[in-house]
Amino acid sequence: MNRLSKILLSFLVLFVVAMMSMGWFFSNIILFPQNTDMAEDIGLMPEKWGMTYEEVTAQLPTPIDFSVQSVDEVTIKGWVYDHPDTARCAVIYSHGWGSSRVGMLKFADLFWDCGCDLIFYDHRMHSESGGIVATAGIKEKEDLLKVTEWVQDNYGYVDQQIAWFGESWGGATVLQAGATDKDVAFIVADSPFQDWDSAIFERGRRQYGEWMMMIAPAIMGLVDWRAEVDHDEANPKEAAKSIKEPVFLIHSKGDKATASYQSENIAKNLPTATSEFHHTDWGSDHVQDIITRPDEYRALLYRFIQDKVGTFGTCPE
């Protein structure tokens, strides 16, 4: 081998090593969420929501702790707020990436005012739940089904007395769960992503530049290998075609984290007779519509229940 060939080979080896190293770095970011501590979420409430934890939970009782073993023996931990009324409805909340169960408390009063039990849990790899990696809804939807099964076994609810409510990553999870055989009363998805690639690389290009797309196949190949999944299965847009439940989909046009075109594409695949898409223009950032205009959010949601579901607990018309 001549000197030029050796130099070229060395450059090739260095290039492959560099690409794999960057792929490994980005796959770490994708698979391992950071800053999911509940105490940190609680501390950020005044800044993000303009309310303290005590103000948000003022009308709620002390939560009941629970834990569930998911299909792959991952422990999922959460809370139940057991409503004193007998409205016979329950809402299971699915939080966003890098958050925890308390991140969904901003939606609590919507259904507490309907007399419903409220169930909040931590996704795998988040806060107090276990797990090895996060999978963008592929395994998380199975966790949600296990939590739903636990709620039914312990509180006696039938499918049509339960709703799923997710935001962002959790919104993508509830939509994917909606494509399974489980048939709950309805689904609320606030600012979900349309597929895992879009969720990652829309933000990735913004943060690191367009060059990132050059190594996208290597990144997702490592994600699939390390998580033992096919990332293409994390696809709420495709799942929407098989959803039977009524869906309330909402996404702010001002979302700087997950562009709202992703929900536009999901909405195209939802059955129009039983679903609604609210493409809001309230000046809100990611999953902040409920903070920006809580009364309008509530009115839209209750009208959806009246028009598409019928009744749910004691939700007002």
PDB file of C-alpha atoms in Angstrom:
ATOM      1  CA  MET A   1       0.000   0.000   0.000  1.00  0.00           C
ATOM      2  CA  ASN A   2       1.517   3.319  -1.047  1.00  0.00           C
ATOM      3  CA  ARG A   3       1.684   6.409   1.138  1.00  0.00           C
ATOM      4  CA  LEU A   4      -1.342   8.122  -0.489  1.00  0.00           C
ATOM      5  CA  SER A   5      -3.498   5.029   0.025  1.00  0.00           C
ATOM      6  CA  LYS A   6      -2.492   4.893   3.664  1.00  0.00           C
ATOM      7  CA  ILE A   7      -3.381   8.542   4.141  1.00  0.00           C
ATOM      8  CA  LEU A   8      -6.763   8.069   2.462  1.00  0.00           C
ATOM      9  CA  LEU A   9      -7.456   4.981   4.547  1.00  0.00           C
ATOM     10  CA  SER A  10      -6.549   6.863   7.727  1.00  0.00           C
ATOM     11  CA  PHE A  11      -8.897   9.691   6.803  1.00  0.00           C
ATOM     12  CA  LEU A  12     -11.638   7.168   6.062  1.00  0.00           C
ATOM     13  CA  VAL A  13     -11.174   5.454   9.415  1.00  0.00           C
ATOM     14  CA  LEU A  14     -11.173   8.800  11.223  1.00  0.00           C
ATOM     15  CA  PHE A  15     -14.313   9.851   9.359  1.00  0.00           C
ATOM     16  CA  VAL A  16     -16.160   6.641  10.278  1.00  0.00           C
ATOM     17  CA  VAL A  17     -15.048   6.940  13.913  1.00  0.00           C
ATOM     18  CA  ALA A  18     -16.172  10.591  14.006  1.00  0.00           C
ATOM     19  CA  MET A  19     -19.560   9.754  12.495  1.00  0.00           C
ATOM     20  CA  MET A  20     -20.116   6.883  14.937  1.00  0.00           C
ATOM     21  CA  SER A  21     -19.038   9.037  17.874  1.00  0.00           C
ATOM     22  CA  MET A  22     -21.462  11.792  16.890  1.00  0.00           C
ATOM     23  CA  GLY A  23     -24.173   9.201  16.271  1.00  0.00           C
ATOM     24  CA  TRP A  24     -23.597   7.754  19.737  1.00  0.00           C
ATOM     25  CA  PHE A  25     -23.699  11.245  21.279  1.00  0.00           C
ATOM     26  CA  PHE A  26     -27.010  12.127  19.641  1.00  0.00           C
ATOM     27  CA  SER A  27     -28.547   8.708  20.341  1.00  0.00           C
ATOM     28  CA  ASN A  28     -27.781   9.338  24.026  1.00  0.00           C
ATOM     29  CA  ILE A  29     -29.754  12.580  23.871  1.00  0.00           C
ATOM     30  CA  ILE A  30     -32.648  10.779  22.171  1.00  0.00           C
ATOM     31  CA  LEU A  31     -32.821   7.781  24.510  1.00  0.00           C
ATOM     32  CA  PHE A  32     -32.002   9.262  27.913  1.00  0.00           C
ATOM     33  CA  PRO A  33     -34.135  12.206  29.115  1.00  0.00           C
ATOM     34  CA  GLN A  34     -32.583  14.734  31.460  1.00  0.00           C
ATOM     35  CA  ASN A  35     -34.020  16.899  34.247  1.00  0.00           C
ATOM     36  CA  THR A  36     -37.098  14.783  34.984  1.00  0.00           C
ATOM     37  CA  ASP A  37     -37.111  15.345  38.733  1.00  0.00           C
ATOM     38  CA  MET A  38     -40.536  16.202  40.173  1.00  0.00           C
ATOM     39  CA  ALA A  39     -39.063  18.683  42.643  1.00  0.00           C
ATOM     40  CA  GLU A  40     -37.514  20.627  39.765  1.00  0.00           C
ATOM     41  CA  ASP A  41     -40.830  20.666  37.886  1.00  0.00           C
ATOM     42  CA  ILE A  42     -42.574  21.929  41.013  1.00  0.00           C
ATOM     43  CA  GLY A  43     -39.978  24.660  41.442  1.00  0.00           C
ATOM     44  CA  LEU A  44     -40.486  25.863  37.872  1.00  0.00           C
ATOM     45  CA  MET A  45     -44.283  26.142  38.122  1.00  0.00           C
ATOM     46  CA  PRO A  46     -44.393  29.857  39.061  1.00  0.00           C
ATOM     47  CA  GLU A  47     -42.132  30.740  36.123  1.00  0.00           C
ATOM     48  CA  LYS A  48     -43.905  28.513  33.576  1.00  0.00           C
ATOM     49  CA  TRP A  49     -47.509  28.661  34.749  1.00  0.00           C
ATOM     50  CA  GLY A  50     -47.713  31.733  36.996  1.00  0.00           C
ATOM     51  CA  MET A  51     -48.925  29.469  39.821  1.00  0.00           C
ATOM     52  CA  THR A  52     -47.276  27.621  42.673  1.00  0.00           C
ATOM     53  CA  TYR A  53     -47.692  23.899  43.276  1.00  0.00           C
ATOM     54  CA  GLU A  54     -49.858  24.710  46.292  1.00  0.00           C
ATOM     55  CA  GLU A  55     -52.152  26.874  44.159  1.00  0.00           C
ATOM     56  CA  VAL A  56     -52.399  24.256  41.403  1.00  0.00           C
ATOM     57  CA  THR A  57     -53.316  21.469  43.837  1.00  0.00           C
ATOM     58  CA  ALA A  58     -55.392  23.525  46.282  1.00  0.00           C
ATOM     59  CA  GLN A  59     -58.678  21.761  45.482  1.00  0.00           C
ATOM     60  CA  LEU A  60     -57.149  18.285  45.171  1.00  0.00           C
ATOM     61  CA  PRO A  61     -56.876  15.721  47.980  1.00  0.00           C
ATOM     62  CA  THR A  62     -53.633  14.036  48.979  1.00  0.00           C
ATOM     63  CA  PRO A  63     -52.695  11.756  46.081  1.00  0.00           C
ATOM     64  CA  ILE A  64     -52.574   7.980  46.445  1.00  0.00           C
ATOM     65  CA  ASP A  65     -49.302   6.419  45.279  1.00  0.00           C
ATOM     66  CA  PHE A  66     -49.400   3.425  42.958  1.00  0.00           C
ATOM     67  CA  SER A  67     -46.989   1.360  40.887  1.00  0.00           C
ATOM     68  CA  VAL A  68     -47.558  -0.925  37.908  1.00  0.00           C
ATOM     69  CA  GLN A  69     -45.321  -3.498  36.250  1.00  0.00           C
ATOM     70  CA  SER A  70     -45.325  -2.991  32.503  1.00  0.00           C
ATOM     71  CA  VAL A  71     -45.006  -5.729  29.903  1.00  0.00           C
ATOM     72  CA  ASP A  72     -41.199  -5.764  30.030  1.00  0.00           C
ATOM     73  CA  GLU A  73     -41.051  -5.602  33.851  1.00  0.00           C
ATOM     74  CA  VAL A  74     -40.479  -1.840  33.954  1.00  0.00           C
ATOM     75  CA  THR A  75     -41.967  -0.268  37.076  1.00  0.00           C
ATOM     76  CA  ILE A  76     -44.285   2.658  36.349  1.00  0.00           C
ATOM     77  CA  LYS A  77     -45.104   4.898  39.311  1.00  0.00           C
ATOM     78  CA  GLY A  78     -47.861   7.430  39.677  1.00  0.00           C
ATOM     79  CA  TRP A  79     -50.616   9.098  41.676  1.00  0.00           C
ATOM     80  CA  VAL A  80     -54.377   8.784  41.869  1.00  0.00           C
ATOM     81  CA  TYR A  81     -56.480  11.735  42.966  1.00  0.00           C
ATOM     82  CA  ASP A  82     -59.624   9.960  44.133  1.00  0.00           C
ATOM     83  CA  HIS A  83     -62.628  12.242  43.639  1.00  0.00           C
ATOM     84  CA  PRO A  84     -65.175  12.256  46.498  1.00  0.00           C
ATOM     85  CA  ASP A  85     -68.058  12.416  44.019  1.00  0.00           C
ATOM     86  CA  THR A  86     -69.494   9.365  42.281  1.00  0.00           C
ATOM     87  CA  ALA A  87     -69.451  10.634  38.702  1.00  0.00           C
ATOM     88  CA  ARG A  88     -67.718   7.399  37.587  1.00  0.00           C
ATOM     89  CA  CYS A  89     -65.099   8.774  35.216  1.00  0.00           C
ATOM     90  CA  ALA A  90     -61.324   8.757  35.182  1.00  0.00           C
ATOM     91  CA  VAL A  91     -58.688  10.642  33.181  1.00  0.00           C
ATOM     92  CA  ILE A  92     -55.164   9.263  32.746  1.00  0.00           C
ATOM     93  CA  TYR A  93     -52.564  11.926  32.009  1.00  0.00           C
ATOM     94  CA  SER A  94     -49.445  11.317  29.907  1.00  0.00           C
ATOM     95  CA  HIS A  95     -46.693  13.940  30.279  1.00  0.00           C
ATOM     96  CA  GLY A  96     -44.066  15.271  27.874  1.00  0.00           C
ATOM     97  CA  TRP A  97     -40.403  14.448  27.282  1.00  0.00           C
ATOM     98  CA  GLY A  98     -38.034  15.449  30.049  1.00  0.00           C
ATOM     99  CA  SER A  99     -40.865  16.210  32.451  1.00  0.00           C
ATOM    100  CA  SER A 100     -42.705  14.239  35.132  1.00  0.00           C
ATOM    101  CA  ARG A 101     -46.239  13.524  36.260  1.00  0.00           C
ATOM    102  CA  VAL A 102     -46.535  16.968  37.882  1.00  0.00           C
ATOM    103  CA  GLY A 103     -46.108  18.559  34.458  1.00  0.00           C
ATOM    104  CA  MET A 104     -49.711  17.574  33.694  1.00  0.00           C
ATOM    105  CA  LEU A 105     -51.205  19.153  36.812  1.00  0.00           C
ATOM    106  CA  LYS A 106     -51.938  22.308  34.818  1.00  0.00           C
ATOM    107  CA  PHE A 107     -54.783  20.332  33.214  1.00  0.00           C
ATOM    108  CA  ALA A 108     -56.093  18.818  36.465  1.00  0.00           C
ATOM    109  CA  ASP A 109     -59.010  21.142  37.149  1.00  0.00           C
ATOM    110  CA  LEU A 110     -60.532  20.516  33.697  1.00  0.00           C
ATOM    111  CA  PHE A 111     -61.716  17.083  34.768  1.00  0.00           C
ATOM    112  CA  TRP A 112     -61.688  17.439  38.529  1.00  0.00           C
ATOM    113  CA  ASP A 113     -64.553  19.853  37.892  1.00  0.00           C
ATOM    114  CA  CYS A 114     -66.268  16.985  36.022  1.00  0.00           C
ATOM    115  CA  GLY A 115     -66.152  14.765  39.105  1.00  0.00           C
ATOM    116  CA  CYS A 116     -63.482  12.469  37.656  1.00  0.00           C
ATOM    117  CA  ASP A 117     -60.671  10.584  39.319  1.00  0.00           C
ATOM    118  CA  LEU A 118     -57.322  11.824  38.012  1.00  0.00           C
ATOM    119  CA  ILE A 119     -54.369   9.545  37.336  1.00  0.00           C
ATOM    120  CA  PHE A 120     -50.873  10.923  36.770  1.00  0.00           C
ATOM    121  CA  TYR A 121     -47.826   8.750  36.158  1.00  0.00           C
ATOM    122  CA  ASP A 122     -44.177   9.060  35.165  1.00  0.00           C
ATOM    123  CA  HIS A 123     -43.149   7.687  31.787  1.00  0.00           C
ATOM    124  CA  ARG A 124     -40.427   5.068  31.749  1.00  0.00           C
ATOM    125  CA  MET A 125     -36.996   6.682  32.186  1.00  0.00           C
ATOM    126  CA  HIS A 126     -38.671   9.686  33.807  1.00  0.00           C
ATOM    127  CA  SER A 127     -38.663  10.723  37.456  1.00  0.00           C
ATOM    128  CA  GLU A 128     -39.619   7.784  39.719  1.00  0.00           C
ATOM    129  CA  SER A 129     -40.418   5.208  37.017  1.00  0.00           C
ATOM    130  CA  GLY A 130     -37.884   2.635  35.873  1.00  0.00           C
ATOM    131  CA  GLY A 131     -36.634   1.635  32.454  1.00  0.00           C
ATOM    132  CA  ILE A 132     -33.486   1.437  30.382  1.00  0.00           C
ATOM    133  CA  VAL A 133     -34.291   3.766  27.467  1.00  0.00           C
ATOM    134  CA  ALA A 134     -37.193   5.904  26.234  1.00  0.00           C
ATOM    135  CA  THR A 135     -38.904   4.879  22.982  1.00  0.00           C
ATOM    136  CA  ALA A 136     -41.158   7.770  21.832  1.00  0.00           C
ATOM    137  CA  GLY A 137     -44.390   5.883  22.493  1.00  0.00           C
ATOM    138  CA  ILE A 138     -43.492   2.423  21.166  1.00  0.00           C
ATOM    139  CA  LYS A 139     -43.196   0.919  24.643  1.00  0.00           C
ATOM    140  CA  GLU A 140     -44.786   3.872  26.401  1.00  0.00           C
ATOM    141  CA  LYS A 141     -48.162   3.050  24.859  1.00  0.00           C
ATOM    142  CA  GLU A 142     -47.911  -0.385  26.468  1.00  0.00           C
ATOM    143  CA  ASP A 143     -47.176   1.314  29.793  1.00  0.00           C
ATOM    144  CA  LEU A 144     -50.301   3.441  29.346  1.00  0.00           C
ATOM    145  CA  LEU A 145     -52.374   0.338  28.656  1.00  0.00           C
ATOM    146  CA  LYS A 146     -51.006  -1.290  31.821  1.00  0.00           C
ATOM    147  CA  VAL A 147     -51.838   1.810  33.876  1.00  0.00           C
ATOM    148  CA  THR A 148     -55.341   1.782  32.365  1.00  0.00           C
ATOM    149  CA  GLU A 149     -55.728  -1.884  33.244  1.00  0.00           C
ATOM    150  CA  TRP A 150     -54.610  -1.168  36.820  1.00  0.00           C
ATOM    151  CA  VAL A 151     -57.138   1.674  37.140  1.00  0.00           C
ATOM    152  CA  GLN A 152     -59.918  -0.562  35.878  1.00  0.00           C
ATOM    153  CA  ASP A 153     -58.977  -3.440  38.164  1.00  0.00           C
ATOM    154  CA  ASN A 154     -58.773  -1.213  41.251  1.00  0.00           C
ATOM    155  CA  TYR A 155     -61.600   1.250  40.603  1.00  0.00           C
ATOM    156  CA  GLY A 156     -64.030  -0.752  38.501  1.00  0.00           C
ATOM    157  CA  TYR A 157     -64.166   1.479  35.438  1.00  0.00           C
ATOM    158  CA  VAL A 158     -65.204   0.233  32.022  1.00  0.00           C
ATOM    159  CA  ASP A 159     -63.453   1.537  28.906  1.00  0.00           C
ATOM    160  CA  GLN A 160     -66.046   4.214  28.167  1.00  0.00           C
ATOM    161  CA  GLN A 161     -65.563   5.789  31.598  1.00  0.00           C
ATOM    162  CA  ILE A 162     -61.865   6.473  30.931  1.00  0.00           C
ATOM    163  CA  ALA A 163     -60.144   9.171  28.862  1.00  0.00           C
ATOM    164  CA  TRP A 164     -56.479   9.592  27.927  1.00  0.00           C
ATOM    165  CA  PHE A 165     -54.899  13.058  27.959  1.00  0.00           C
ATOM    166  CA  GLY A 166     -51.363  13.621  26.674  1.00  0.00           C
ATOM    167  CA  GLU A 167     -49.140  16.570  25.853  1.00  0.00           C
ATOM    168  CA  SER A 168     -46.194  16.624  23.437  1.00  0.00           C
ATOM    169  CA  TRP A 169     -44.363  13.269  23.817  1.00  0.00           C
ATOM    170  CA  GLY A 170     -47.319  12.113  25.919  1.00  0.00           C
ATOM    171  CA  GLY A 171     -49.716  13.329  23.229  1.00  0.00           C
ATOM    172  CA  ALA A 172     -47.890  11.153  20.730  1.00  0.00           C
ATOM    173  CA  THR A 173     -48.147   8.264  23.185  1.00  0.00           C
ATOM    174  CA  VAL A 174     -51.915   8.489  23.689  1.00  0.00           C
ATOM    175  CA  LEU A 175     -52.447   8.652  19.922  1.00  0.00           C
ATOM    176  CA  GLN A 176     -50.365   5.527  19.419  1.00  0.00           C
ATOM    177  CA  ALA A 177     -52.305   3.794  22.180  1.00  0.00           C
ATOM    178  CA  GLY A 178     -55.505   4.849  20.412  1.00  0.00           C
ATOM    179  CA  ALA A 179     -54.567   2.616  17.483  1.00  0.00           C
ATOM    180  CA  THR A 180     -54.606  -0.502  19.702  1.00  0.00           C
ATOM    181  CA  ASP A 181     -57.658  -2.629  20.455  1.00  0.00           C
ATOM    182  CA  LYS A 182     -58.384  -0.652  23.629  1.00  0.00           C
ATOM    183  CA  ASP A 183     -61.402   1.625  23.131  1.00  0.00           C
ATOM    184  CA  VAL A 184     -61.592   4.374  25.751  1.00  0.00           C
ATOM    185  CA  ALA A 185     -64.155   7.198  25.806  1.00  0.00           C
ATOM    186  CA  PHE A 186     -61.931   9.771  24.057  1.00  0.00           C
ATOM    187  CA  ILE A 187     -58.378  11.039  23.634  1.00  0.00           C
ATOM    188  CA  VAL A 188     -56.921  14.516  24.131  1.00  0.00           C
ATOM    189  CA  ALA A 189     -53.580  15.198  22.413  1.00  0.00           C
ATOM    190  CA  ASP A 190     -51.962  18.594  22.945  1.00  0.00           C
ATOM    191  CA  SER A 191     -49.017  19.424  20.620  1.00  0.00           C
ATOM    192  CA  PRO A 192     -47.891  15.897  19.657  1.00  0.00           C
ATOM    193  CA  PHE A 193     -45.190  15.043  17.117  1.00  0.00           C
ATOM    194  CA  GLN A 194     -46.147  13.206  13.927  1.00  0.00           C
ATOM    195  CA  ASP A 195     -43.286  10.668  13.958  1.00  0.00           C
ATOM    196  CA  TRP A 196     -40.030  10.110  15.804  1.00  0.00           C
ATOM    197  CA  ASP A 197     -37.831  11.376  12.969  1.00  0.00           C
ATOM    198  CA  SER A 198     -39.716  14.666  12.838  1.00  0.00           C
ATOM    199  CA  ALA A 199     -39.618  15.035  16.609  1.00  0.00           C
ATOM    200  CA  ILE A 200     -35.844  14.643  16.667  1.00  0.00           C
ATOM    201  CA  PHE A 201     -34.576  16.295  13.548  1.00  0.00           C
ATOM    202  CA  GLU A 202     -36.859  19.305  13.470  1.00  0.00           C
ATOM    203  CA  ARG A 203     -35.309  20.375  16.759  1.00  0.00           C
ATOM    204  CA  GLY A 204     -31.908  18.962  15.869  1.00  0.00           C
ATOM    205  CA  ARG A 205     -31.583  21.053  12.698  1.00  0.00           C
ATOM    206  CA  ARG A 206     -32.598  24.146  14.636  1.00  0.00           C
ATOM    207  CA  GLN A 207     -30.051  23.518  17.382  1.00  0.00           C
ATOM    208  CA  TYR A 208     -27.126  22.005  15.479  1.00  0.00           C
ATOM    209  CA  GLY A 209     -27.678  22.891  11.811  1.00  0.00           C
ATOM    210  CA  GLU A 210     -28.657  21.137   8.602  1.00  0.00           C
ATOM    211  CA  TRP A 211     -25.433  19.076   8.568  1.00  0.00           C
ATOM    212  CA  MET A 212     -27.038  16.865  11.194  1.00  0.00           C
ATOM    213  CA  MET A 213     -29.168  15.249   8.487  1.00  0.00           C
ATOM    214  CA  MET A 214     -26.002  13.765   6.992  1.00  0.00           C
ATOM    215  CA  ILE A 215     -25.703  11.439   9.967  1.00  0.00           C
ATOM    216  CA  ALA A 216     -29.437  10.970  10.612  1.00  0.00           C
ATOM    217  CA  PRO A 217     -29.440   7.347   9.346  1.00  0.00           C
ATOM    218  CA  ALA A 218     -26.525   6.480  11.631  1.00  0.00           C
ATOM    219  CA  ILE A 219     -28.215   8.142  14.592  1.00  0.00           C
ATOM    220  CA  MET A 220     -31.501   6.319  14.123  1.00  0.00           C
ATOM    221  CA  GLY A 221     -29.718   3.051  13.411  1.00  0.00           C
ATOM    222  CA  LEU A 222     -28.014   3.353  16.792  1.00  0.00           C
ATOM    223  CA  VAL A 223     -31.327   4.302  18.420  1.00  0.00           C
ATOM    224  CA  ASP A 224     -32.983   1.181  17.018  1.00  0.00           C
ATOM    225  CA  TRP A 225     -30.080  -1.054  18.032  1.00  0.00           C
ATOM    226  CA  ARG A 226     -29.742   0.311  21.551  1.00  0.00           C
ATOM    227  CA  ALA A 227     -33.492   0.469  22.259  1.00  0.00           C
ATOM    228  CA  GLU A 228     -34.290  -2.777  20.420  1.00  0.00           C
ATOM    229  CA  VAL A 229     -37.105  -1.113  18.500  1.00  0.00           C
ATOM    230  CA  ASP A 230     -37.926   0.044  14.990  1.00  0.00           C
ATOM    231  CA  HIS A 231     -38.167   3.825  15.297  1.00  0.00           C
ATOM    232  CA  ASP A 232     -40.620   3.957  12.371  1.00  0.00           C
ATOM    233  CA  GLU A 233     -43.238   2.431  14.697  1.00  0.00           C
ATOM    234  CA  ALA A 234     -43.334   5.669  16.709  1.00  0.00           C
ATOM    235  CA  ASN A 235     -45.692   7.291  14.242  1.00  0.00           C
ATOM    236  CA  PRO A 236     -48.831   9.045  15.534  1.00  0.00           C
ATOM    237  CA  LYS A 237     -49.638  10.264  12.016  1.00  0.00           C
ATOM    238  CA  GLU A 238     -49.939   6.694  10.802  1.00  0.00           C
ATOM    239  CA  ALA A 239     -51.614   5.543  14.024  1.00  0.00           C
ATOM    240  CA  ALA A 240     -54.338   8.163  13.505  1.00  0.00           C
ATOM    241  CA  LYS A 241     -55.724   6.099  10.631  1.00  0.00           C
ATOM    242  CA  SER A 242     -56.652   3.305  13.066  1.00  0.00           C
ATOM    243  CA  ILE A 243     -57.973   5.346  15.996  1.00  0.00           C
ATOM    244  CA  LYS A 244     -61.588   4.556  16.859  1.00  0.00           C
ATOM    245  CA  GLU A 245     -62.007   6.945  19.781  1.00  0.00           C
ATOM    246  CA  PRO A 246     -63.052  10.591  19.404  1.00  0.00           C
ATOM    247  CA  VAL A 247     -59.910  12.762  19.428  1.00  0.00           C
ATOM    248  CA  PHE A 248     -59.495  16.337  20.620  1.00  0.00           C
ATOM    249  CA  LEU A 249     -56.270  17.560  18.974  1.00  0.00           C
ATOM    250  CA  ILE A 250     -54.918  21.020  19.766  1.00  0.00           C
ATOM    251  CA  HIS A 251     -51.688  22.729  18.729  1.00  0.00           C
ATOM    252  CA  SER A 252     -50.518  26.332  18.842  1.00  0.00           C
ATOM    253  CA  LYS A 253     -49.315  27.971  15.654  1.00  0.00           C
ATOM    254  CA  GLY A 254     -46.697  29.695  17.805  1.00  0.00           C
ATOM    255  CA  ASP A 255     -45.132  26.442  19.028  1.00  0.00           C
ATOM    256  CA  LYS A 256     -41.334  26.865  18.817  1.00  0.00           C
ATOM    257  CA  ALA A 257     -40.490  23.320  19.932  1.00  0.00           C
ATOM    258  CA  THR A 258     -42.768  21.074  17.844  1.00  0.00           C
ATOM    259  CA  ALA A 259     -44.079  22.847  14.760  1.00  0.00           C
ATOM    260  CA  SER A 260     -47.853  22.713  14.453  1.00  0.00           C
ATOM    261  CA  TYR A 261     -47.747  21.344  10.892  1.00  0.00           C
ATOM    262  CA  GLN A 262     -47.140  17.988  12.561  1.00  0.00           C
ATOM    263  CA  SER A 263     -50.599  18.059  14.136  1.00  0.00           C
ATOM    264  CA  GLU A 264     -52.028  19.286  10.832  1.00  0.00           C
ATOM    265  CA  ASN A 265     -50.718  16.097   9.238  1.00  0.00           C
ATOM    266  CA  ILE A 266     -52.062  13.941  12.068  1.00  0.00           C
ATOM    267  CA  ALA A 267     -55.479  15.591  11.773  1.00  0.00           C
ATOM    268  CA  LYS A 268     -55.715  14.640   8.089  1.00  0.00           C
ATOM    269  CA  ASN A 269     -55.715  10.973   9.113  1.00  0.00           C
ATOM    270  CA  LEU A 270     -58.266  11.238  11.935  1.00  0.00           C
ATOM    271  CA  PRO A 271     -61.940  10.471  11.280  1.00  0.00           C
ATOM    272  CA  THR A 272     -63.597  13.859  10.778  1.00  0.00           C
ATOM    273  CA  ALA A 273     -66.952  12.731  12.184  1.00  0.00           C
ATOM    274  CA  THR A 274     -65.573  12.046  15.645  1.00  0.00           C
ATOM    275  CA  SER A 275     -62.496  14.264  15.935  1.00  0.00           C
ATOM    276  CA  GLU A 276     -61.598  17.943  16.163  1.00  0.00           C
ATOM    277  CA  PHE A 277     -58.362  19.789  15.442  1.00  0.00           C
ATOM    278  CA  HIS A 278     -57.920  23.227  16.981  1.00  0.00           C
ATOM    279  CA  HIS A 279     -55.043  25.079  15.361  1.00  0.00           C
ATOM    280  CA  THR A 280     -54.850  27.927  17.835  1.00  0.00           C
ATOM    281  CA  ASP A 281     -53.406  31.371  17.281  1.00  0.00           C
ATOM    282  CA  TRP A 282     -53.277  32.566  20.888  1.00  0.00           C
ATOM    283  CA  GLY A 283     -49.588  33.495  20.933  1.00  0.00           C
ATOM    284  CA  SER A 284     -48.703  30.395  22.969  1.00  0.00           C
ATOM    285  CA  ASP A 285     -45.481  28.430  22.885  1.00  0.00           C
ATOM    286  CA  HIS A 286     -45.257  24.649  23.252  1.00  0.00           C
ATOM    287  CA  VAL A 287     -48.183  23.181  25.302  1.00  0.00           C
ATOM    288  CA  GLN A 288     -48.957  26.586  26.791  1.00  0.00           C
ATOM    289  CA  ASP A 289     -52.476  27.156  25.405  1.00  0.00           C
ATOM    290  CA  ILE A 290     -53.966  26.032  28.724  1.00  0.00           C
ATOM    291  CA  ILE A 291     -51.910  28.726  30.494  1.00  0.00           C
ATOM    292  CA  THR A 292     -52.454  31.461  27.893  1.00  0.00           C
ATOM    293  CA  ARG A 293     -56.235  31.086  27.592  1.00  0.00           C
ATOM    294  CA  PRO A 294     -57.521  28.562  30.132  1.00  0.00           C
ATOM    295  CA  ASP A 295     -61.195  29.539  29.822  1.00  0.00           C
ATOM    296  CA  GLU A 296     -61.207  29.196  26.026  1.00  0.00           C
ATOM    297  CA  TYR A 297     -59.338  25.903  26.246  1.00  0.00           C
ATOM    298  CA  ARG A 298     -61.905  24.598  28.720  1.00  0.00           C
ATOM    299  CA  ALA A 299     -64.818  25.760  26.564  1.00  0.00           C
ATOM    300  CA  LEU A 300     -63.425  24.051  23.463  1.00  0.00           C
ATOM    301  CA  LEU A 301     -62.837  20.813  25.339  1.00  0.00           C
ATOM    302  CA  TYR A 302     -66.259  20.692  26.986  1.00  0.00           C
ATOM    303  CA  ARG A 303     -67.967  21.471  23.683  1.00  0.00           C
ATOM    304  CA  PHE A 304     -66.017  18.639  22.053  1.00  0.00           C
ATOM    305  CA  ILE A 305     -67.205  16.237  24.766  1.00  0.00           C
ATOM    306  CA  GLN A 306     -70.790  17.357  24.282  1.00  0.00           C
ATOM    307  CA  ASP A 307     -70.636  17.105  20.466  1.00  0.00           C
ATOM    308  CA  LYS A 308     -68.418  14.057  19.934  1.00  0.00           C
ATOM    309  CA  VAL A 309     -68.647  12.011  23.136  1.00  0.00           C
ATOM    310  CA  GLY A 310     -72.046  12.804  24.615  1.00  0.00           C
ATOM    311  CA  THR A 311     -71.436  12.911  28.328  1.00  0.00           C
ATOM    312  CA  PHE A 312     -68.439  12.304  30.533  1.00  0.00           C
ATOM    313  CA  GLY A 313     -68.839  12.548  34.261  1.00  0.00           C
ATOM    314  CA  THR A 314     -70.463  15.846  35.151  1.00  0.00           C
ATOM    315  CA  CYS A 315     -68.616  17.978  32.561  1.00  0.00           C
ATOM    316  CA  PRO A 316     -70.862  20.993  31.936  1.00  0.00           C
ATOM    317  CA  GLU A 317     -72.325  21.827  28.551  1.00  0.00           C
TER     318      GLU A 317
END
